């Protein structure tokens, strides 16, 4: 029980500065609702007792009092609802922003090691569940408790014996439901996991559709999808089973309560201990109490299902962020080149060593080509220089300052990186080039495109610079995508250029264009070019053979 309470409290703490406002209006919302329910329950008592006894003396005053209380409760609930929702919306926006910003601060290794489908599905599912927690789950779980407590007071005033009996049954009902909370939580977690796997399989089918068709993998992937689907259905069914059982159990409690009330009520009226009006009022309040107990009992386990999602988001938000770290220091007064790798060891997590005592010195405005067999670690050198990964040992520096001293933003500001497969965002060509420098004018964008030998083909596309490149640039050829990426790099105007396999997979004509663009780009810059082809090597005044330095 203590564990559950601390979970509820921790989830509320998570609201931060919104917490107090949220709690105040959660409470006043509950009071507003139950105020309305209680006054509605008590009005019939006044009317029935007055007409049975024929004494109308105090009827008007009481009716005015109840009508006034009803109106106040109504206003309270409307006002609270508005402030409560505003508070939740503010928190929701903050949560989405934190998750989004966190994603961009995570190390590259996180994304390379997780499946994008699973990540997205889990995140969307959990964010929705966490939002639902504050939007409705706390309200649904706590409003009945407020209603229960506030209904008990007039009930006690009307008849305390009957009230004690009903409270006892209600307590049993809540305890029985609470006993299932852990199972509901586990079933929710398993269903969420299975749903993530399902989405992973769907993403595979969507993103790999060309390969699937080419290798006729329909059956294999459909089989995997069916297995994931079955697992999801099994878990969802289990969750439904628990839900159905709880529903049946709660219906049983409702019937039990009604029987107890009817028997006890009849005895009391017959023995003259109460009036017909009081009995009707008690009956109304009793149904409000039972509804409250059942709702609280049912909503509490659901609350923990949502808290589980919030906990996953919390652990995501506290994940270790990207930190640029250089393991070794250089001895004082040692000569350094513009780009310096000294005795660098590196391996990807749980993999064999990629770089071993790797050394590289590049002078300012030097253009060096890096060659070596596939998989020897060429692209890895770029990833280390960009701080995407940290070396296990050794020293990496630019212009006499270790990468650690720069930090991620300053470091990446100095580098224009054209990866092996450049990524284009869904949107226009202009927007894609502009990422290089968001402040650039349209003329500067055109200039960059001209320098990257991209202007002519852009002008031939429908809409020119407004042409939408499709998902990941799929409506452009590889050579065209490369040149857009080069234009982007031009616009960035960084002192260091990293060019990974600029011309691999291009035909002669495209290669010529890309090389021409690259030649322009690297003028008066320090450039590292990964290339297998002689044409790429030609651009450079130095060749670094990776296999020989390993
Ligand atoms: N994210 C990663 N996680 C684990 N291992 C990786 C990862 N990226 C690359 N590797 C491994 O590290 C080694 C070096 O990879 P790298 O991409 O640097 O090779 P490369 O020289 O650029 O090859 P290519 O010429 O084919 O592009 C390879 O054996 C590869 O399997
Ligand atoms: Mg590579």
Coordinates of C-alpha atoms and ligand atoms in Angstrom, one line a residue:
X1 CA 0.0 0.0 0.0
X2 CA 2.8 2.3 1.0
X3 CA 4.5 1.5 -2.3
X4 CA 1.3 2.5 -4.3
X5 CA 0.9 5.7 -2.3
X6 CA 4.5 6.7 -3.0
X7 CA 4.0 6.0 -6.7
X8 CA 0.9 8.2 -6.7
X9 CA 2.8 10.9 -4.9
X10 CA 5.9 10.7 -7.1
X11 CA 3.8 10.9 -10.3
X12 CA 2.2 14.1 -8.8
X13 CA 5.6 15.5 -7.9
X14 CA 6.4 15.1 -11.6
X15 CA 4.0 18.0 -12.3
X16 CA 6.6 20.3 -10.8
X17 CA 5.3 23.8 -10.3
X18 CA 1.9 22.9 -11.7
X19 CA 1.3 20.4 -8.9
X20 CA -0.2 22.7 -6.3
X21 CA -2.7 24.3 -8.7
X22 CA -3.5 20.9 -10.1
X23 CA -4.3 19.4 -6.7
X24 CA -6.4 22.4 -5.6
X25 CA -8.5 22.3 -8.7
X26 CA -8.7 18.5 -8.7
X27 CA -10.2 18.8 -5.2
X28 CA -12.5 21.6 -6.0
X29 CA -13.7 19.8 -9.1
X30 CA -14.5 16.8 -6.9
X31 CA -16.3 19.0 -4.4
X32 CA -18.3 20.7 -7.1
X33 CA -19.5 17.4 -8.6
X34 CA -20.4 15.9 -5.2
X35 CA -22.0 19.1 -4.0
X36 CA -24.4 18.9 -7.0
X37 CA -25.0 15.1 -6.4
X38 CA -25.8 15.6 -2.7
X39 CA -28.2 18.6 -3.1
X40 CA -30.0 16.7 -5.8
X41 CA -30.3 13.7 -3.4
X42 CA -31.6 15.8 -0.6
X43 CA -34.3 17.8 -2.4
X44 CA -36.8 14.9 -2.7
X45 CA -36.5 14.4 1.1
X46 CA -37.9 17.9 1.7
X47 CA -40.7 17.5 -0.9
X48 CA -41.8 14.0 0.2
X49 CA -41.7 14.7 4.0
X50 CA -43.6 18.0 3.6
X51 CA -46.4 16.3 1.5
X52 CA -46.6 13.3 3.7
X53 CA -46.8 15.3 7.0
X54 CA -48.8 18.2 5.4
X55 CA -46.3 20.7 7.1
X56 CA -45.0 23.1 4.5
X57 CA -43.6 25.6 6.9
X58 CA -39.8 25.2 6.3
X59 CA -40.1 23.7 2.9
X60 CA -39.4 26.9 0.9
X61 CA -36.3 27.9 3.0
X62 CA -34.8 24.4 2.7
X63 CA -35.5 24.3 -1.0
X64 CA -33.9 27.8 -1.5
X65 CA -30.9 26.6 0.5
X66 CA -30.4 23.5 -1.5
X67 CA -30.9 25.3 -4.8
X68 CA -28.3 27.9 -3.7
X69 CA -25.9 25.1 -2.8
X70 CA -26.5 23.4 -6.1
X71 CA -25.8 26.5 -8.1
X72 CA -22.6 27.2 -6.2
X73 CA -21.4 23.6 -6.7
X74 CA -22.2 24.0 -10.4
X75 CA -20.2 27.2 -10.7
X76 CA -17.3 25.7 -8.8
X77 CA -17.2 22.6 -11.0
X78 CA -17.2 24.7 -14.2
X79 CA -14.5 27.1 -13.0
X80 CA -12.4 24.2 -11.7
X81 CA -12.8 22.2 -14.9
X82 CA -11.4 25.2 -16.9
X83 CA -8.4 25.9 -14.7
X84 CA -7.7 22.1 -14.2
X85 CA -7.7 21.6 -18.0
X86 CA -5.4 24.6 -18.6
X87 CA -3.0 23.3 -16.0
X88 CA -3.0 19.8 -17.7
X89 CA -2.5 21.3 -21.2
X90 CA 0.5 23.3 -20.0
X91 CA 2.0 20.2 -18.5
X92 CA 1.3 18.2 -21.6
X93 CA 3.1 20.7 -23.8
X94 CA 6.0 20.7 -21.4
X95 CA 6.2 16.9 -21.4
X96 CA 6.2 16.6 -25.2
X97 CA 8.9 19.3 -25.4
X98 CA 11.1 17.5 -22.8
X99 CA 10.8 14.2 -24.6
X100 CA 11.5 15.8 -28.0
X101 CA 14.5 17.8 -26.6
X102 CA 15.8 14.8 -24.8
X103 CA 15.8 12.8 -28.1
X104 CA 18.2 15.3 -29.6
X105 CA 20.5 15.2 -26.6
X106 CA 20.9 11.5 -26.6
X107 CA 24.1 9.9 -28.0
X108 CA 24.1 8.7 -31.6
X109 CA 24.7 5.2 -30.2
X110 CA 21.3 5.2 -28.7
X111 CA 19.6 5.6 -32.1
X112 CA 21.9 3.2 -33.9
X113 CA 21.1 0.5 -31.3
X114 CA 17.4 0.9 -31.1
X115 CA 14.7 0.1 -33.7
X116 CA 13.0 3.3 -34.8
X117 CA 9.6 1.6 -35.0
X118 CA 9.8 0.4 -31.4
X119 CA 11.1 3.7 -30.1
X120 CA 8.3 5.7 -31.8
X121 CA 5.5 3.4 -30.8
X122 CA 6.7 3.1 -27.2
X123 CA 7.1 6.9 -27.0
X124 CA 3.8 7.8 -28.5
X125 CA 2.0 5.1 -26.4
X126 CA 3.6 6.2 -23.2
X127 CA 3.2 10.0 -23.8
X128 CA -0.5 9.5 -24.5
X129 CA -0.8 7.4 -21.4
X130 CA 1.1 9.9 -19.3
X131 CA -1.1 12.7 -20.6
X132 CA -4.2 10.7 -19.9
X133 CA -3.0 10.1 -16.3
X134 CA -3.2 13.8 -15.5
X135 CA -6.1 14.7 -17.9
X136 CA -8.5 12.1 -16.6
X137 CA -7.1 9.2 -14.5
X138 CA -6.4 11.2 -11.3
X139 CA -9.7 12.8 -11.7
X140 CA -11.5 9.5 -12.2
X141 CA -9.8 7.9 -9.2
X142 CA -10.0 10.8 -6.8
X143 CA -13.3 12.4 -7.5
X144 CA -15.2 9.3 -6.3
X145 CA -13.2 9.5 -3.1
X146 CA -14.2 13.1 -2.6
X147 CA -17.8 12.2 -3.4
X148 CA -17.6 9.2 -1.0
X149 CA -16.4 11.3 1.9
X150 CA -18.8 14.2 1.3
X151 CA -21.8 11.9 0.8
X152 CA -21.0 10.1 4.0
X153 CA -21.4 13.2 6.1
X154 CA -25.1 13.8 5.3
X155 CA -25.7 10.1 5.4
X156 CA -24.3 9.9 8.9
X157 CA -26.6 12.8 9.9
X158 CA -29.6 10.9 8.5
X159 CA -28.7 7.5 9.9
X160 CA -25.4 6.3 11.2
X161 CA -26.0 2.5 11.6
X162 CA -27.0 2.1 8.0
X163 CA -24.1 4.3 6.8
X164 CA -21.6 2.2 8.7
X165 CA -22.9 -1.0 7.1
X166 CA -22.7 0.5 3.6
X167 CA -19.2 1.9 4.2
X168 CA -18.0 -1.5 5.3
X169 CA -19.2 -3.1 2.0
X170 CA -17.7 -0.2 0.0
X171 CA -14.3 -0.7 1.7
X172 CA -14.4 -4.4 0.8
X173 CA -15.1 -3.4 -2.8
X174 CA -12.1 -1.0 -2.9
X175 CA -9.8 -3.5 -1.3
X176 CA -10.8 -6.3 -3.7
X177 CA -10.2 -4.1 -6.7
X178 CA -6.9 -2.8 -5.3
X179 CA -5.7 -6.4 -5.0
X180 CA -5.8 -6.6 -8.8
X181 CA -3.8 -3.4 -9.4
X182 CA -0.5 -5.2 -9.9
X183 CA -1.9 -7.6 -12.4
X184 CA -3.6 -4.8 -14.3
X185 CA -0.3 -2.9 -14.4
X186 CA 1.7 -6.0 -15.6
X187 CA -1.0 -6.7 -18.3
X188 CA -0.7 -3.1 -19.4
X189 CA 3.1 -3.2 -19.6
X190 CA 3.0 -6.5 -21.6
X191 CA 0.5 -5.1 -24.0
X192 CA 2.6 -2.0 -24.5
X193 CA 5.7 -4.1 -25.2
X194 CA 3.8 -6.2 -27.7
X195 CA 2.4 -3.2 -29.3
X196 CA 5.9 -1.8 -29.7
X197 CA 7.0 -5.0 -31.4
X198 CA 4.1 -4.9 -33.7
X199 CA 4.9 -1.4 -34.8
X200 CA 8.6 -2.5 -35.3
X201 CA 7.4 -5.2 -37.7
X202 CA 5.1 -2.7 -39.5
X203 CA 8.0 -0.2 -39.9
X204 CA 10.2 -3.0 -41.3
X205 CA 7.6 -3.7 -43.9
X206 CA 7.1 -0.1 -44.8
X207 CA 10.7 1.0 -45.0
X208 CA 12.0 -2.1 -46.6
X209 CA 9.2 -2.5 -49.1
X210 CA 11.5 -2.5 -52.2
X211 CA 13.8 -5.2 -50.7
X212 CA 10.8 -7.2 -49.6
X213 CA 9.4 -7.2 -53.1
X214 CA 12.8 -7.9 -54.8
X215 CA 13.6 -10.9 -52.6
X216 CA 10.0 -12.0 -52.2
X217 CA 10.2 -11.7 -48.5
X218 CA 6.4 -11.2 -48.1
X219 CA 5.8 -14.5 -46.5
X220 CA 8.8 -14.3 -44.1
X221 CA 7.9 -10.8 -42.9
X222 CA 4.2 -11.5 -42.8
X223 CA 5.0 -14.5 -40.6
X224 CA 7.0 -12.3 -38.2
X225 CA 4.2 -9.8 -38.3
X226 CA 1.6 -12.5 -37.5
X227 CA 3.7 -13.8 -34.6
X228 CA 3.9 -10.2 -33.2
X229 CA 0.2 -9.7 -33.8
X230 CA -0.6 -12.9 -32.0
X231 CA 1.5 -11.9 -29.0
X232 CA -0.2 -8.6 -28.9
X233 CA -3.7 -10.1 -29.2
X234 CA -2.8 -12.6 -26.4
X235 CA -1.7 -9.9 -24.0
X236 CA -4.6 -7.6 -24.9
X237 CA -7.0 -10.5 -24.3
X238 CA -5.4 -11.1 -20.9
X239 CA -5.9 -7.5 -20.0
X240 CA -9.5 -7.7 -21.1
X241 CA -10.0 -10.8 -19.0
X242 CA -8.9 -9.1 -15.9
X243 CA -11.1 -6.1 -16.8
X244 CA -14.2 -8.4 -17.3
X245 CA -13.6 -10.2 -14.0
X246 CA -13.4 -6.9 -12.2
X247 CA -16.6 -5.7 -13.8
X248 CA -18.4 -8.8 -12.8
X249 CA -17.1 -8.6 -9.2
X250 CA -18.1 -5.0 -8.9
X251 CA -21.7 -5.7 -10.2
X252 CA -21.9 -8.3 -7.4
X253 CA -21.0 -5.6 -4.9
X254 CA -23.7 -3.3 -6.2
X255 CA -26.4 -6.0 -5.9
X256 CA -25.2 -6.8 -2.4
X257 CA -25.3 -3.2 -1.3
X258 CA -28.8 -2.7 -2.7
X259 CA -30.1 -5.8 -0.9
X260 CA -28.6 -4.7 2.4
X261 CA -30.0 -1.2 2.1
X262 CA -33.6 -2.4 1.1
X263 CA -33.8 -4.8 4.0
X264 CA -32.4 -2.4 6.6
X265 CA -34.4 0.5 5.3
X266 CA -37.7 -1.3 5.4
X267 CA -37.1 -2.4 9.0
X268 CA -36.3 1.2 10.0
X269 CA -39.4 2.8 8.3
X270 CA -41.6 0.1 9.9
X271 CA -40.2 0.7 13.4
X272 CA -40.8 4.5 12.9
X273 CA -37.1 5.3 13.2
X274 CA -37.1 7.3 9.9
X275 CA -39.3 9.0 7.4
X276 CA -40.1 8.1 3.7
X277 CA -38.3 11.3 2.7
X278 CA -35.2 10.3 4.6
X279 CA -35.3 6.8 3.1
X280 CA -35.4 8.3 -0.4
X281 CA -32.6 10.7 0.3
X282 CA -30.5 7.8 1.8
X283 CA -31.3 5.7 -1.2
X284 CA -30.0 8.4 -3.5
X285 CA -26.9 9.0 -1.4
X286 CA -26.3 5.3 -1.2
X287 CA -26.2 4.9 -4.9
X288 CA -23.8 7.8 -5.1
X289 CA -21.6 6.0 -2.5
X290 CA -21.7 2.7 -4.3
X291 CA -20.9 4.4 -7.6
X292 CA -18.0 6.2 -6.0
X293 CA -16.6 3.1 -4.4
X294 CA -16.9 1.1 -7.6
X295 CA -15.4 3.9 -9.7
X296 CA -12.5 4.3 -7.3
X297 CA -11.9 0.6 -7.1
X298 CA -12.0 0.3 -10.9
X299 CA -10.0 3.4 -11.6
X300 CA -7.2 2.9 -9.2
X301 CA -5.7 -0.2 -11.0
X302 CA -6.0 1.8 -14.3
X303 CA -4.2 4.7 -12.6
X304 CA -1.2 2.4 -12.0
X305 CA -1.2 1.3 -15.7
X306 CA -0.8 5.0 -16.6
X307 CA 1.8 5.5 -13.9
X308 CA 3.9 2.7 -15.5
X309 CA 4.0 4.7 -18.7
X310 CA 5.0 7.8 -16.9
X311 CA 7.8 5.8 -15.2
X312 CA 9.1 4.7 -18.6
X313 CA 9.1 8.3 -19.8
X314 CA 10.9 9.3 -16.6
X315 CA 13.6 6.8 -17.1
X316 CA 13.9 7.9 -20.7
X317 CA 14.3 11.5 -19.6
X318 CA 17.0 10.6 -17.1
X319 CA 19.0 8.6 -19.6
X320 CA 22.6 9.5 -19.9
X321 CA 23.0 12.3 -22.4
X322 CA 25.6 12.9 -25.0
X323 CA 28.9 14.0 -23.5
X324 CA 32.0 14.6 -25.5
X325 CA 34.9 13.1 -23.7
X326 CA 38.6 12.7 -24.7
X327 CA 40.3 10.1 -22.5
X328 CA 43.9 11.2 -22.7
X329 CA 45.7 14.5 -22.3
X330 CA 48.7 15.7 -24.4
X331 CA 52.0 16.4 -22.7
X332 CA 52.8 20.2 -22.4
X333 CA 54.4 21.9 -25.3
X334 CA 54.0 19.0 -27.6
X335 CA 53.5 20.1 -31.2
X336 CA 50.0 19.7 -32.5
X337 CA 48.5 19.8 -36.0
X338 CA 45.2 21.4 -36.9
X339 CA 43.4 18.0 -36.6
X340 CA 45.1 15.6 -34.2
X341 CA 44.4 11.9 -33.5
X342 CA 46.9 10.4 -31.1
X343 CA 47.0 6.8 -30.1
X344 CA 43.3 6.4 -30.4
X345 CA 41.6 3.1 -29.5
X346 CA 37.9 2.6 -30.3
X347 CA 35.4 -0.2 -30.5
X348 CA 31.6 0.0 -30.7
X349 CA 29.9 -1.4 -27.6
X350 CA 30.5 -5.2 -27.4
X351 CA 32.2 -5.3 -30.8
X352 CA 35.7 -6.0 -31.9
X353 CA 38.2 -3.1 -31.9
X354 CA 37.9 -0.8 -34.9
X355 CA 40.8 1.6 -34.2
X356 CA 43.9 0.5 -32.4
X357 CA 46.6 3.1 -31.6
X358 CA 45.4 5.2 -34.5
X359 CA 47.3 8.4 -35.3
X360 CA 46.5 11.1 -37.8
X361 CA 47.7 14.7 -38.2
X362 CA 46.1 17.1 -40.6
X363 CA 47.4 20.6 -41.2
X364 CA 45.2 23.6 -41.7
X365 CA 43.9 23.9 -45.2
X366 CA 45.2 20.5 -46.1
X367 CA 43.0 18.1 -48.1
X368 CA 43.6 14.5 -47.2
X369 CA 41.9 11.4 -48.6
X370 CA 41.3 8.4 -46.4
X371 CA 41.2 5.1 -48.1
X372 CA 41.1 1.5 -46.9
X373 CA 39.0 -1.6 -47.3
X374 CA 35.3 -1.7 -46.4
X375 CA 34.6 -1.9 -42.7
X376 CA 38.2 -0.8 -41.6
X377 CA 36.9 2.2 -39.8
X378 CA 36.9 5.2 -42.1
X379 CA 33.4 6.5 -41.3
X380 CA 34.2 5.8 -37.7
X381 CA 37.0 8.3 -37.8
X382 CA 34.5 11.0 -38.8
X383 CA 32.0 9.9 -36.1
X384 CA 34.8 10.3 -33.5
X385 CA 35.8 13.7 -34.9
X386 CA 32.2 14.9 -34.7
X387 CA 31.9 13.6 -31.2
X388 CA 29.1 11.2 -32.1
X389 CA 31.1 8.5 -30.2
X390 CA 33.9 8.9 -27.6
X391 CA 37.3 7.2 -28.1
X392 CA 38.1 4.5 -25.5
X393 CA 41.7 5.7 -25.3
X394 CA 43.8 8.4 -26.8
X395 CA 43.6 12.1 -27.7
X396 CA 41.6 13.9 -30.4
X397 CA 41.9 17.6 -30.9
X398 CA 41.2 20.4 -33.3
X399 CA 43.3 23.5 -33.5
X400 CA 45.1 22.7 -30.2
X401 CA 42.0 22.2 -28.2
X402 CA 40.7 18.7 -27.3
X403 CA 37.1 17.9 -28.5
X404 CA 36.0 17.9 -24.9
X405 CA 36.9 21.5 -24.5
X406 CA 34.7 22.5 -27.4
X407 CA 31.5 20.7 -26.4
X408 CA 29.0 19.4 -28.9
X409 CA 27.6 22.6 -30.4
X410 CA 30.8 24.5 -30.8
X411 CA 32.5 21.5 -32.3
X412 CA 29.8 20.7 -34.8
X413 CA 29.6 24.4 -35.8
X414 CA 33.2 24.0 -37.1
X415 CA 32.5 21.0 -39.3
X416 CA 30.4 20.5 -42.4
X417 CA 29.8 16.8 -42.8
X418 CA 28.5 15.1 -45.9
X419 CA 27.7 11.5 -44.8
X420 CA 27.8 8.4 -47.0
X421 CA 24.1 8.6 -47.4
X422 CA 23.0 12.2 -46.9
X423 CA 19.6 12.7 -45.2
X424 CA 17.1 15.0 -46.8
X425 CA 14.1 16.1 -44.8
X426 CA 10.6 15.9 -46.3
X427 CA 10.1 19.4 -47.7
X428 CA 11.3 21.8 -50.4
X429 CA 14.8 21.9 -51.8
X430 CA 15.2 25.4 -50.5
X431 CA 14.3 24.3 -46.9
X432 CA 16.8 21.4 -47.2
X433 CA 19.7 23.7 -48.2
X434 CA 18.7 26.3 -45.7
X435 CA 19.5 23.8 -42.8
X436 CA 23.1 24.8 -43.5
X437 CA 22.4 28.3 -42.3
X438 CA 18.8 29.2 -41.2
X439 CA 19.6 32.9 -41.6
X440 CA 20.7 32.7 -45.2
X441 CA 18.9 34.8 -47.9
X442 CA 17.4 33.1 -50.9
X443 CA 20.2 34.5 -53.1
X444 CA 22.8 32.8 -50.8
X445 CA 20.9 29.6 -51.2
X446 CA 21.0 29.9 -55.0
X447 CA 24.7 30.7 -54.8
X448 CA 25.4 27.6 -52.7
X449 CA 23.4 25.5 -55.1
X450 CA 25.3 26.9 -58.0
X451 CA 28.7 26.2 -56.3
X452 CA 27.4 22.6 -55.6
X453 CA 26.5 22.2 -59.3
X454 CA 22.9 21.7 -58.3
X455 CA 21.3 24.9 -59.6
X456 CA 20.8 23.6 -63.1
X457 CA 19.0 20.4 -62.2
X458 CA 17.0 22.2 -59.5
X459 CA 15.7 24.7 -62.2
X460 CA 14.6 21.8 -64.4
X461 CA 12.4 20.3 -61.6
X462 CA 8.8 21.4 -61.4
X463 CA 8.7 24.3 -59.0
X464 CA 12.5 24.7 -58.9
X465 CA 13.6 25.4 -55.3
X466 CA 10.0 24.8 -54.1
X467 CA 10.2 21.2 -55.4
X468 CA 9.3 18.8 -52.5
X469 CA 12.0 16.1 -52.3
X470 CA 9.8 13.4 -50.8
X471 CA 10.4 11.2 -47.8
X472 CA 14.2 11.2 -47.1
X473 CA 14.7 12.7 -50.5
X474 CA 13.3 9.7 -52.3
X475 CA 12.1 11.8 -55.3
X476 CA 15.7 12.7 -56.2
X477 CA 18.5 10.6 -57.6
X478 CA 21.5 9.8 -55.3
X479 CA 23.8 12.2 -57.2
X480 CA 21.2 14.9 -56.8
X481 CA 20.8 14.3 -53.1
X482 CA 24.6 14.4 -52.8
X483 CA 24.7 17.8 -54.5
X484 CA 21.9 19.2 -52.3
X485 CA 23.9 18.0 -49.2
X486 CA 27.0 19.7 -50.7
X487 CA 25.0 22.9 -51.2
X488 CA 23.9 22.7 -47.6
X489 CA 27.6 22.3 -46.5
X490 CA 28.5 25.3 -48.6
X491 CA 25.9 27.4 -46.9
X492 CA 27.3 26.3 -43.5
X493 CA 30.7 27.7 -44.5
X494 CA 32.5 25.7 -41.8
X495 CA 36.4 25.6 -41.7
X496 CA 36.5 21.7 -41.7
X497 CA 34.8 19.6 -44.4
X498 CA 34.3 15.8 -43.9
X499 CA 33.2 14.1 -47.0
X500 CA 32.3 10.4 -46.8
X501 CA 32.3 8.4 -50.1
X502 CA 31.1 11.3 -52.1
X503 CA 31.0 9.5 -55.4
X504 CA 30.4 5.8 -54.6
X505 CA 27.5 4.5 -56.6
X506 CA 27.3 7.4 -59.0
X507 CA 27.5 7.2 -62.8
X508 CA 30.3 9.0 -64.6
X509 CA 28.2 12.2 -65.3
X510 CA 27.0 12.6 -61.7
X511 CA 30.4 11.8 -60.4
X512 CA 31.9 14.5 -62.5
X513 CA 29.3 17.0 -61.1
X514 CA 29.8 15.9 -57.5
X515 CA 33.5 16.1 -57.7
X516 CA 33.4 19.5 -59.3
X517 CA 31.1 20.6 -56.4
X518 CA 33.4 19.0 -53.9
X519 CA 36.4 20.8 -55.4
X520 CA 34.7 24.2 -55.0
X521 CA 33.6 23.3 -51.4
X522 CA 37.1 22.4 -50.1
X523 CA 38.8 25.5 -51.3
X524 CA 40.6 27.2 -48.4
X525 CA 39.3 24.6 -46.0
X526 CA 40.7 21.7 -44.1
X527 CA 39.1 18.6 -45.7
X528 CA 39.1 14.9 -45.1
X529 CA 37.7 12.9 -47.9
X530 CA 36.9 9.2 -47.7
X531 CA 37.2 7.8 -51.2
X532 CA 38.0 4.5 -52.9
X533 CA 38.1 5.9 -56.3
X534 CA 41.1 7.4 -58.0
X535 CA 38.9 10.4 -59.0
X536 CA 38.3 11.2 -55.4
X537 CA 42.0 10.7 -54.5
X538 CA 42.9 13.2 -57.2
X539 CA 41.3 16.1 -55.2
X540 CA 43.8 15.6 -52.4
X541 CA 47.3 16.5 -51.5
X542 CA 47.8 13.7 -49.1
X543 CA 46.6 10.1 -48.8
X544 CA 45.9 8.3 -45.6
X545 CA 45.7 4.6 -45.8
X546 CA 43.8 3.3 -42.8
X547 CA 44.8 -0.3 -43.0
X548 CA 48.5 0.8 -42.8
X549 CA 48.1 2.8 -39.6
X550 CA 45.9 0.3 -37.8
Ligands
LIG1 N1 26.9 1.6 -34.9 C1 27.8 0.6 -35.0 N2 27.7 -0.4 -34.0 C2 28.5 -1.4 -34.0 N3 29.4 -1.7 -35.0 C3 29.6 -0.8 -36.0 C4 28.7 0.4 -36.0 N4 29.1 1.1 -37.1 C5 30.1 0.4 -37.7 N5 30.4 -0.7 -37.0 C6 31.4 -1.6 -37.3 O1 32.7 -0.9 -37.2 C7 33.5 -1.3 -38.3 C8 34.0 0.0 -39.0 O2 32.8 0.6 -39.6 P1 32.9 1.9 -40.6 O3 31.6 2.3 -40.9 O4 33.8 2.9 -39.9 O5 33.7 1.3 -41.8 P2 34.1 2.0 -43.2 O6 35.6 1.9 -43.3 O7 33.5 3.3 -43.3 O8 33.5 1.0 -44.3 P3 32.8 1.4 -45.7 O9 34.0 1.6 -46.6 O10 32.1 0.1 -46.1 O11 32.0 2.5 -45.5 C9 32.8 -2.2 -39.2 O12 33.3 -3.5 -38.9 C10 31.4 -2.1 -38.7 O13 30.7 -3.4 -38.8
LIG2 MG1 32.0 4.2 -44.4

